[in-house]
GROMACS .gro file of C-alpha atoms in nm:
model
  443
    1UNK     CA    1  18.021  13.227   4.786
    2UNK     CA    2  17.760  13.268   4.549
    3UNK     CA    3  17.392  13.367   4.642
    4UNK     CA    4  17.311  13.017   4.508
    5UNK     CA    5  17.531  12.846   4.686
    6UNK     CA    6  17.412  13.003   5.030
    7UNK     CA    7  17.069  12.966   4.962
    8UNK     CA    8  17.150  12.594   4.895
    9UNK     CA    9  17.334  12.551   5.228
   10UNK     CA   10  17.070  12.689   5.432
   11UNK     CA   11  16.810  12.488   5.263
   12UNK     CA   12  17.038  12.213   5.381
   13UNK     CA   13  17.081  12.319   5.711
   14UNK     CA   14  16.733  12.373   5.798
   15UNK     CA   15  16.660  12.002   5.605
   16UNK     CA   16  16.914  11.849   5.842
   17UNK     CA   17  16.740  11.987   6.124
   18UNK     CA   18  16.984  12.265   6.240
   19UNK     CA   19  16.996  12.646   6.235
   20UNK     CA   20  17.342  12.670   6.328
   21UNK     CA   21  17.454  12.844   5.990
   22UNK     CA   22  17.680  13.195   5.962
   23UNK     CA   23  17.885  13.334   5.625
   24UNK     CA   24  18.052  13.641   5.869
   25UNK     CA   25  18.318  13.438   5.937
   26UNK     CA   26  18.511  13.758   6.001
   27UNK     CA   27  18.225  13.917   6.223
   28UNK     CA   28  18.296  13.999   6.604
   29UNK     CA   29  18.046  13.757   6.788
   30UNK     CA   30  17.826  14.040   6.936
   31UNK     CA   31  17.772  14.220   6.613
   32UNK     CA   32  17.399  14.260   6.607
   33UNK     CA   33  17.209  14.393   6.268
   34UNK     CA   34  16.874  14.310   6.383
   35UNK     CA   35  16.690  14.303   6.116
   36UNK     CA   36  16.848  14.484   5.900
   37UNK     CA   37  16.963  14.406   5.508
   38UNK     CA   38  17.304  14.652   5.526
   39UNK     CA   39  17.420  14.779   5.226
   40UNK     CA   40  17.581  15.100   5.091
   41UNK     CA   41  17.283  15.280   5.097
   42UNK     CA   42  17.324  15.433   4.736
   43UNK     CA   43  17.487  15.371   4.444
   44UNK     CA   44  17.850  15.395   4.406
   45UNK     CA   45  17.828  15.705   4.150
   46UNK     CA   46  17.578  15.886   4.400
   47UNK     CA   47  17.835  15.822   4.664
   48UNK     CA   48  18.104  15.969   4.420
   49UNK     CA   49  17.906  16.287   4.344
   50UNK     CA   50  17.880  16.331   4.737
   51UNK     CA   51  17.975  16.653   4.909
   52UNK     CA   52  18.071  16.510   5.198
   53UNK     CA   53  18.185  16.158   5.328
   54UNK     CA   54  18.296  16.003   5.614
   55UNK     CA   55  18.469  15.652   5.621
   56UNK     CA   56  18.502  15.471   5.969
   57UNK     CA   57  18.725  15.150   6.029
   58UNK     CA   58  18.813  15.060   5.635
   59UNK     CA   59  19.148  15.059   5.489
   60UNK     CA   60  18.973  15.160   5.119
   61UNK     CA   61  19.329  15.161   4.905
   62UNK     CA   62  19.374  14.823   5.002
   63UNK     CA   63  19.025  14.674   5.058
   64UNK     CA   64  18.834  14.826   4.759
   65UNK     CA   65  19.107  15.008   4.537
   66UNK     CA   66  18.814  15.104   4.280
   67UNK     CA   67  18.576  15.237   4.516
   68UNK     CA   68  18.859  15.426   4.699
   69UNK     CA   69  18.957  15.597   4.353
   70UNK     CA   70  18.561  15.737   4.330
   71UNK     CA   71  18.587  15.909   4.684
   72UNK     CA   72  18.948  16.013   4.577
   73UNK     CA   73  18.780  16.172   4.292
   74UNK     CA   74  18.505  16.312   4.472
   75UNK     CA   75  18.748  16.484   4.718
   76UNK     CA   76  18.964  16.676   4.414
   77UNK     CA   77  18.583  16.753   4.303
   78UNK     CA   78  18.550  16.916   4.663
   79UNK     CA   79  18.379  16.672   4.858
   80UNK     CA   80  18.485  16.699   5.234
   81UNK     CA   81  18.652  16.360   5.292
   82UNK     CA   82  18.746  16.236   5.696
   83UNK     CA   83  18.925  15.885   5.759
   84UNK     CA   84  18.831  15.741   6.084
   85UNK     CA   85  19.078  15.372   6.142
   86UNK     CA   86  19.277  15.236   6.384
   87UNK     CA   87  19.525  15.161   6.096
   88UNK     CA   88  19.530  15.230   5.707
   89UNK     CA   89  19.795  15.216   5.391
   90UNK     CA   90  19.853  15.569   5.297
   91UNK     CA   91  19.511  15.665   5.095
   92UNK     CA   92  19.643  15.931   4.830
   93UNK     CA   93  19.345  16.190   4.979
   94UNK     CA   94  19.564  16.489   5.036
   95UNK     CA   95  19.280  16.697   5.153
   96UNK     CA   96  19.090  16.408   5.365
   97UNK     CA   97  19.079  16.496   5.744
   98UNK     CA   98  19.271  16.176   5.869
   99UNK     CA   99  19.162  16.071   6.214
  100UNK     CA  100  19.356  15.760   6.357
  101UNK     CA  101  19.198  15.609   6.642
  102UNK     CA  102  19.184  15.283   6.865
  103UNK     CA  103  18.861  15.066   6.808
  104UNK     CA  104  18.764  15.106   7.160
  105UNK     CA  105  18.762  15.474   7.092
  106UNK     CA  106  18.602  15.526   6.718
  107UNK     CA  107  18.210  15.612   6.896
  108UNK     CA  108  18.337  15.862   7.089
  109UNK     CA  109  18.562  16.051   6.798
  110UNK     CA  110  18.237  16.028   6.593
  111UNK     CA  111  18.143  16.307   6.800
  112UNK     CA  112  18.420  16.529   6.807
  113UNK     CA  113  18.386  16.848   6.576
  114UNK     CA  114  18.642  16.739   6.267
  115UNK     CA  115  18.423  16.467   6.193
  116UNK     CA  116  18.105  16.735   6.240
  117UNK     CA  117  18.295  17.003   6.017
  118UNK     CA  118  18.346  16.733   5.755
  119UNK     CA  119  17.929  16.660   5.763
  120UNK     CA  120  17.886  17.042   5.765
  121UNK     CA  121  17.922  17.083   5.392
  122UNK     CA  122  17.651  17.074   5.137
  123UNK     CA  123  17.377  16.837   5.083
  124UNK     CA  124  17.468  16.522   4.970
  125UNK     CA  125  17.674  16.342   5.282
  126UNK     CA  126  17.770  15.995   5.366
  127UNK     CA  127  17.894  15.786   5.670
  128UNK     CA  128  18.021  15.457   5.533
  129UNK     CA  129  18.132  15.176   5.798
  130UNK     CA  130  18.407  14.940   5.705
  131UNK     CA  131  18.554  14.581   5.757
  132UNK     CA  132  18.775  14.688   6.032
  133UNK     CA  133  18.436  14.808   6.259
  134UNK     CA  134  18.264  14.470   6.171
  135UNK     CA  135  18.566  14.256   6.340
  136UNK     CA  136  18.564  14.548   6.643
  137UNK     CA  137  18.437  14.436   6.996
  138UNK     CA  138  18.329  14.764   6.981
  139UNK     CA  139  18.146  14.722   6.664
  140UNK     CA  140  17.787  14.784   6.820
  141UNK     CA  141  17.884  15.064   6.966
  142UNK     CA  142  18.042  15.212   6.650
  143UNK     CA  143  17.775  15.142   6.465
  144UNK     CA  144  17.501  15.314   6.677
  145UNK     CA  145  17.705  15.620   6.695
  146UNK     CA  146  17.739  15.617   6.295
  147UNK     CA  147  17.356  15.586   6.292
  148UNK     CA  148  17.335  15.904   6.600
  149UNK     CA  149  17.544  16.072   6.383
  150UNK     CA  150  17.366  16.029   6.018
  151UNK     CA  151  17.053  16.101   6.160
  152UNK     CA  152  17.150  16.428   6.339
  153UNK     CA  153  17.329  16.569   5.957
  154UNK     CA  154  17.124  16.428   5.732
  155UNK     CA  155  17.376  16.168   5.632
  156UNK     CA  156  17.317  15.836   5.456
  157UNK     CA  157  17.411  15.588   5.633
  158UNK     CA  158  17.587  15.279   5.432
  159UNK     CA  159  17.817  14.952   5.455
  160UNK     CA  160  18.125  14.833   5.283
  161UNK     CA  161  18.097  14.522   5.356
  162UNK     CA  162  18.339  14.221   5.396
  163UNK     CA  163  18.366  14.088   5.051
  164UNK     CA  164  18.206  14.052   4.714
  165UNK     CA  165  17.907  13.883   4.790
  166UNK     CA  166  17.826  14.053   5.166
  167UNK     CA  167  17.487  14.222   5.073
  168UNK     CA  168  17.418  13.877   4.927
  169UNK     CA  169  17.475  13.663   5.241
  170UNK     CA  170  17.198  13.887   5.404
  171UNK     CA  171  16.979  13.843   5.114
  172UNK     CA  172  17.040  13.453   5.130
  173UNK     CA  173  16.958  13.450   5.478
  174UNK     CA  174  17.295  13.324   5.639
  175UNK     CA  175  17.430  13.547   5.833
  176UNK     CA  176  17.408  13.514   6.201
  177UNK     CA  177  17.441  13.901   6.300
  178UNK     CA  178  17.097  13.956   6.144
  179UNK     CA  179  16.772  13.813   6.252
  180UNK     CA  180  16.666  13.582   6.043
  181UNK     CA  181  16.245  13.604   6.044
  182UNK     CA  182  16.042  13.325   5.972
  183UNK     CA  183  15.661  13.477   5.984
  184UNK     CA  184  15.694  13.712   6.323
  185UNK     CA  185  15.968  13.457   6.475
  186UNK     CA  186  16.300  13.450   6.483
  187UNK     CA  187  16.521  13.150   6.470
  188UNK     CA  188  16.849  13.188   6.671
  189UNK     CA  189  17.123  13.041   6.601
  190UNK     CA  190  17.489  13.066   6.696
  191UNK     CA  191  17.751  13.315   6.485
  192UNK     CA  192  18.100  13.167   6.334
  193UNK     CA  193  18.296  13.286   6.589
  194UNK     CA  194  18.094  13.116   6.837
  195UNK     CA  195  18.067  12.798   6.646
  196UNK     CA  196  18.434  12.762   6.560
  197UNK     CA  197  18.498  12.798   6.936
  198UNK     CA  198  18.408  12.468   7.069
  199UNK     CA  199  18.374  12.111   6.878
  200UNK     CA  200  18.061  11.970   6.760
  201UNK     CA  201  17.895  11.653   6.643
  202UNK     CA  202  17.890  11.748   6.277
  203UNK     CA  203  18.009  12.058   6.066
  204UNK     CA  204  18.013  12.120   5.687
  205UNK     CA  205  18.232  12.390   5.589
  206UNK     CA  206  18.146  12.562   5.224
  207UNK     CA  207  18.424  12.774   5.034
  208UNK     CA  208  18.650  12.860   5.251
  209UNK     CA  209  18.936  12.817   5.535
  210UNK     CA  210  18.805  12.886   5.849
  211UNK     CA  211  19.139  12.901   6.011
  212UNK     CA  212  19.258  13.182   5.826
  213UNK     CA  213  18.927  13.342   5.688
  214UNK     CA  214  18.759  13.365   6.050
  215UNK     CA  215  18.843  13.550   6.375
  216UNK     CA  216  18.872  13.220   6.553
  217UNK     CA  217  19.208  13.182   6.482
  218UNK     CA  218  19.398  12.848   6.622
  219UNK     CA  219  19.078  12.781   6.829
  220UNK     CA  220  18.925  12.741   6.487
  221UNK     CA  221  19.131  12.465   6.395
  222UNK     CA  222  19.165  12.288   6.718
  223UNK     CA  223  18.789  12.252   6.760
  224UNK     CA  224  18.753  12.130   6.417
  225UNK     CA  225  18.986  11.840   6.474
  226UNK     CA  226  18.785  11.737   6.782
  227UNK     CA  227  18.445  11.752   6.609
  228UNK     CA  228  18.293  11.405   6.537
  229UNK     CA  229  18.241  11.471   6.168
  230UNK     CA  230  18.371  11.778   5.939
  231UNK     CA  231  18.272  11.783   5.577
  232UNK     CA  232  18.449  12.064   5.366
  233UNK     CA  233  18.381  12.147   5.033
  234UNK     CA  234  18.663  12.325   4.883
  235UNK     CA  235  18.892  12.422   4.582
  236UNK     CA  236  19.190  12.391   4.814
  237UNK     CA  237  19.298  12.105   5.031
  238UNK     CA  238  19.525  12.297   5.252
  239UNK     CA  239  19.520  12.275   5.616
  240UNK     CA  240  19.150  12.075   5.621
  241UNK     CA  241  19.350  11.730   5.557
  242UNK     CA  242  19.420  11.801   5.895
  243UNK     CA  243  19.087  11.816   6.050
  244UNK     CA  244  18.801  11.737   5.811
  245UNK     CA  245  18.650  11.381   5.720
  246UNK     CA  246  18.581  11.429   5.421
  247UNK     CA  247  18.673  11.652   5.130
  248UNK     CA  248  18.461  11.769   4.880
  249UNK     CA  249  18.619  11.928   4.569
  250UNK     CA  250  18.414  12.231   4.446
  251UNK     CA  251  18.522  12.478   4.143
  252UNK     CA  252  18.638  12.830   4.222
  253UNK     CA  253  18.429  13.140   4.137
  254UNK     CA  254  18.569  13.122   3.779
  255UNK     CA  255  18.445  12.760   3.720
  256UNK     CA  256  18.057  12.805   3.790
  257UNK     CA  257  17.772  13.028   3.712
  258UNK     CA  258  17.610  13.242   3.989
  259UNK     CA  259  17.540  13.543   4.147
  260UNK     CA  260  17.691  13.801   4.363
  261UNK     CA  261  17.475  14.102   4.499
  262UNK     CA  262  17.716  14.398   4.536
  263UNK     CA  263  17.751  14.667   4.821
  264UNK     CA  264  17.553  14.915   4.573
  265UNK     CA  265  17.242  14.625   4.595
  266UNK     CA  266  17.331  14.517   4.234
  267UNK     CA  267  17.276  14.154   4.168
  268UNK     CA  268  17.492  14.038   3.970
  269UNK     CA  269  17.426  13.703   3.759
  270UNK     CA  270  17.788  13.564   3.583
  271UNK     CA  271  17.854  13.221   3.381
  272UNK     CA  272  18.155  13.009   3.419
  273UNK     CA  273  18.469  13.121   3.207
  274UNK     CA  274  18.622  12.778   3.185
  275UNK     CA  275  18.500  12.431   3.315
  276UNK     CA  276  18.570  12.293   3.608
  277UNK     CA  277  18.924  12.119   3.649
  278UNK     CA  278  18.885  11.736   3.675
  279UNK     CA  279  18.604  11.602   3.882
  280UNK     CA  280  18.557  11.902   4.105
  281UNK     CA  281  18.195  12.040   4.047
  282UNK     CA  282  18.049  12.343   4.149
  283UNK     CA  283  17.952  12.371   4.497
  284UNK     CA  284  17.581  12.456   4.377
  285UNK     CA  285  17.588  12.104   4.255
  286UNK     CA  286  17.719  11.939   4.546
  287UNK     CA  287  17.492  12.085   4.783
  288UNK     CA  288  17.206  11.983   4.547
  289UNK     CA  289  17.340  11.651   4.522
  290UNK     CA  290  17.374  11.601   4.922
  291UNK     CA  291  17.034  11.711   4.952
  292UNK     CA  292  16.911  11.421   4.643
  293UNK     CA  293  17.085  11.163   4.826
  294UNK     CA  294  16.979  11.235   5.176
  295UNK     CA  295  16.608  11.278   5.021
  296UNK     CA  296  16.505  11.587   5.083
  297UNK     CA  297  16.218  11.736   4.900
  298UNK     CA  298  16.307  12.044   4.682
  299UNK     CA  299  16.655  11.999   4.586
  300UNK     CA  300  16.561  11.912   4.235
  301UNK     CA  301  16.745  12.233   4.041
  302UNK     CA  302  16.898  12.189   3.717
  303UNK     CA  303  17.066  12.520   3.722
  304UNK     CA  304  17.153  12.822   3.902
  305UNK     CA  305  16.895  13.009   3.747
  306UNK     CA  306  16.654  12.765   3.904
  307UNK     CA  307  16.821  12.804   4.268
  308UNK     CA  308  16.803  13.206   4.187
  309UNK     CA  309  16.446  13.161   4.117
  310UNK     CA  310  16.335  12.968   4.397
  311UNK     CA  311  16.525  13.140   4.687
  312UNK     CA  312  16.547  13.507   4.524
  313UNK     CA  313  16.250  13.704   4.666
  314UNK     CA  314  16.162  13.943   4.392
  315UNK     CA  315  16.115  14.237   4.654
  316UNK     CA  316  16.426  14.186   4.769
  317UNK     CA  317  16.589  14.514   4.695
  318UNK     CA  318  16.308  14.703   4.877
  319UNK     CA  319  16.438  14.492   5.182
  320UNK     CA  320  16.805  14.616   5.218
  321UNK     CA  321  16.803  14.863   5.523
  322UNK     CA  322  17.051  14.968   5.781
  323UNK     CA  323  16.834  15.073   6.035
  324UNK     CA  324  17.031  14.880   6.320
  325UNK     CA  325  16.909  14.797   6.708
  326UNK     CA  326  17.079  15.078   6.924
  327UNK     CA  327  17.280  14.909   7.129
  328UNK     CA  328  17.626  14.992   7.299
  329UNK     CA  329  17.916  14.686   7.308
  330UNK     CA  330  17.945  14.503   7.640
  331UNK     CA  331  18.342  14.515   7.614
  332UNK     CA  332  18.514  14.708   7.841
  333UNK     CA  333  18.801  14.970   7.752
  334UNK     CA  334  19.151  14.760   7.758
  335UNK     CA  335  19.465  14.867   7.856
  336UNK     CA  336  19.700  14.955   7.619
  337UNK     CA  337  19.817  14.838   7.379
  338UNK     CA  338  19.516  14.732   7.202
  339UNK     CA  339  19.485  14.435   6.950
  340UNK     CA  340  19.338  14.552   6.600
  341UNK     CA  341  19.298  14.302   6.297
  342UNK     CA  342  19.287  14.391   5.927
  343UNK     CA  343  19.288  14.179   5.597
  344UNK     CA  344  19.593  14.229   5.373
  345UNK     CA  345  19.483  14.261   5.023
  346UNK     CA  346  19.690  13.971   4.865
  347UNK     CA  347  19.533  13.743   5.176
  348UNK     CA  348  19.186  13.806   5.186
  349UNK     CA  349  19.070  13.463   5.051
  350UNK     CA  350  19.178  13.112   4.920
  351UNK     CA  351  19.255  13.198   4.565
  352UNK     CA  352  19.483  13.506   4.619
  353UNK     CA  353  19.684  13.369   4.904
  354UNK     CA  354  19.815  13.135   4.677
  355UNK     CA  355  19.905  13.340   4.376
  356UNK     CA  356  20.283  13.320   4.384
  357UNK     CA  357  20.318  13.658   4.151
  358UNK     CA  358  20.110  13.834   4.441
  359UNK     CA  359  20.295  13.679   4.720
  360UNK     CA  360  20.637  13.803   4.601
  361UNK     CA  361  20.478  14.203   4.620
  362UNK     CA  362  20.570  14.473   4.913
  363UNK     CA  363  20.235  14.455   5.008
  364UNK     CA  364  20.198  14.058   5.089
  365UNK     CA  365  20.491  14.122   5.289
  366UNK     CA  366  20.429  14.377   5.520
  367UNK     CA  367  20.539  14.358   5.856
  368UNK     CA  368  20.301  14.095   6.044
  369UNK     CA  369  20.268  14.342   6.328
  370UNK     CA  370  20.258  14.753   6.244
  371UNK     CA  371  20.205  15.045   6.484
  372UNK     CA  372  20.333  15.397   6.486
  373UNK     CA  373  20.683  15.515   6.586
  374UNK     CA  374  20.573  15.628   6.982
  375UNK     CA  375  20.393  15.338   7.037
  376UNK     CA  376  20.710  15.128   6.984
  377UNK     CA  377  20.907  15.350   7.144
  378UNK     CA  378  20.693  15.270   7.420
  379UNK     CA  379  20.726  14.930   7.423
  380UNK     CA  380  21.119  14.960   7.419
  381UNK     CA  381  21.159  14.819   7.020
  382UNK     CA  382  21.242  14.964   6.702
  383UNK     CA  383  21.126  14.901   6.339
  384UNK     CA  384  21.243  14.527   6.261
  385UNK     CA  385  21.278  14.426   6.633
  386UNK     CA  386  21.086  14.106   6.744
  387UNK     CA  387  20.798  14.131   6.950
  388UNK     CA  388  20.592  13.888   7.194
  389UNK     CA  389  20.205  13.948   7.134
  390UNK     CA  390  19.997  13.761   7.395
  391UNK     CA  391  19.611  13.814   7.360
  392UNK     CA  392  19.325  13.727   7.622
  393UNK     CA  393  19.305  13.391   7.593
  394UNK     CA  394  19.662  13.253   7.603
  395UNK     CA  395  19.731  13.286   7.220
  396UNK     CA  396  20.066  13.409   7.093
  397UNK     CA  397  20.271  13.535   6.822
  398UNK     CA  398  20.641  13.643   6.737
  399UNK     CA  399  20.713  13.875   6.501
  400UNK     CA  400  20.870  14.131   6.343
  401UNK     CA  401  20.749  14.476   6.405
  402UNK     CA  402  20.702  14.776   6.158
  403UNK     CA  403  20.636  15.164   6.188
  404UNK     CA  404  20.346  15.260   6.010
  405UNK     CA  405  20.255  15.643   6.072
  406UNK     CA  406  19.872  15.596   5.949
  407UNK     CA  407  19.821  15.344   6.267
  408UNK     CA  408  19.634  15.477   6.579
  409UNK     CA  409  19.831  15.581   6.923
  410UNK     CA  410  19.881  15.253   7.156
  411UNK     CA  411  19.727  15.021   6.878
  412UNK     CA  412  19.893  14.678   6.729
  413UNK     CA  413  19.777  14.610   6.416
  414UNK     CA  414  19.818  14.260   6.285
  415UNK     CA  415  19.683  14.100   5.966
  416UNK     CA  416  19.377  13.775   5.930
  417UNK     CA  417  19.442  13.557   5.668
  418UNK     CA  418  19.844  13.458   5.713
  419UNK     CA  419  19.959  13.093   5.868
  420UNK     CA  420  20.187  13.302   6.049
  421UNK     CA  421  19.966  13.467   6.325
  422UNK     CA  422  19.694  13.140   6.344
  423UNK     CA  423  19.886  13.120   6.719
  424UNK     CA  424  19.696  13.407   6.849
  425UNK     CA  425  19.340  13.297   6.939
  426UNK     CA  426  19.183  13.672   6.953
  427UNK     CA  427  19.233  13.953   6.720
  428UNK     CA  428  19.097  14.255   6.883
  429UNK     CA  429  19.107  14.391   7.259
  430UNK     CA  430  19.381  14.404   7.526
  431UNK     CA  431  19.741  14.215   7.442
  432UNK     CA  432  20.025  14.202   7.645
  433UNK     CA  433  20.346  14.291   7.433
  434UNK     CA  434  20.733  14.200   7.504
  435UNK     CA  435  21.004  14.310   7.394
  436UNK     CA  436  21.258  14.014   7.262
  437UNK     CA  437  21.633  14.092   7.295
  438UNK     CA  438  21.834  14.009   7.021
  439UNK     CA  439  21.982  13.699   7.234
  440UNK     CA  440  21.619  13.573   7.191
  441UNK     CA  441  21.540  13.648   7.571
  442UNK     CA  442  21.252  13.866   7.666
  443UNK     CA  443  21.387  14.198   7.764
   0.00000   0.00000   0.00000
């Protein structure tokens, strides 16, 4: 969603007497940014000119290909690079120190000598937190360890975020993982994972498919179906026809004007490239009209420029900061194997997962469960075999496994955003894994 859409969604929610709003659908429920408004911490050019870069919990080549190339070029020019992740694709950075570590171990890995050696290089240093950390049960511990390490080594702590307008969502005040301050008082509201974990009297969805775009998995769809009234503002009907009482067709980002704030803290305002299709309308207009019809004041906007002027503070950039609360994660370390989620490049949103051409690529058709050869051998399976996973809440998945040498020991990687994995209820922590014999009987 654009900044304008998020700001209006928050204004409408507050006018309805609620503070329950969250754009962090893929954030762990316990993730706590406090009063931080996280961002990259520098310009992209500054990161590209760094002497040392440590990336934690990101598959750069698949999540942010252009930024990955910046780091690749920095490595070629002599920068020391370390990549810490539960699993990733080949980063094509030959000189990088690659440390595969389960999410439950990543905080302690940051204290290891390999990482310290990388950060001993030069003066311009960065520790960058990726999308996989935000989804992890151990996010708070990992971020706290990264923050301590950054202070000790004189490095800049930065966040790569989750999506094009992730920073904008914090500026708009729609992230439950951050305390939304009103004067000196914090407004408490549930995060998306918690909101989707139970039915509600009324739910408004704006521009996403929660059954695919959230960590709620199958729980999200079941609880939305059980909610009294669900309104979905969406460009695609999809599975919303099964649980939404009202579908309001909205335009995708190509058919609306608006503003994104990128991870480097740059506000980028754009215009629509084409007119909205048929009777669909830009989400900001739909939200504005809903406010008008409900008789709420201060919903008289004629353009996205009006919305931007009303809701974007002039000093917003100076308030970006990566000072997060120092708190350990409460989740206990799981017994092996451990489940870890990632967001596939061509299933990251409603548009790309419907692109027939992209869905024919090798990347889009990677095995649903990935692990290294040693982990699969320990489970008694080989590449191409079927395996049954059962999460801690009873959700299950039967799928073929693939070998990925960049996945950590005792870790099973599964994707978000695919209908095939909706049967899972939890995408992190301990998981039971059973090999399936060729006859379909559990081995």
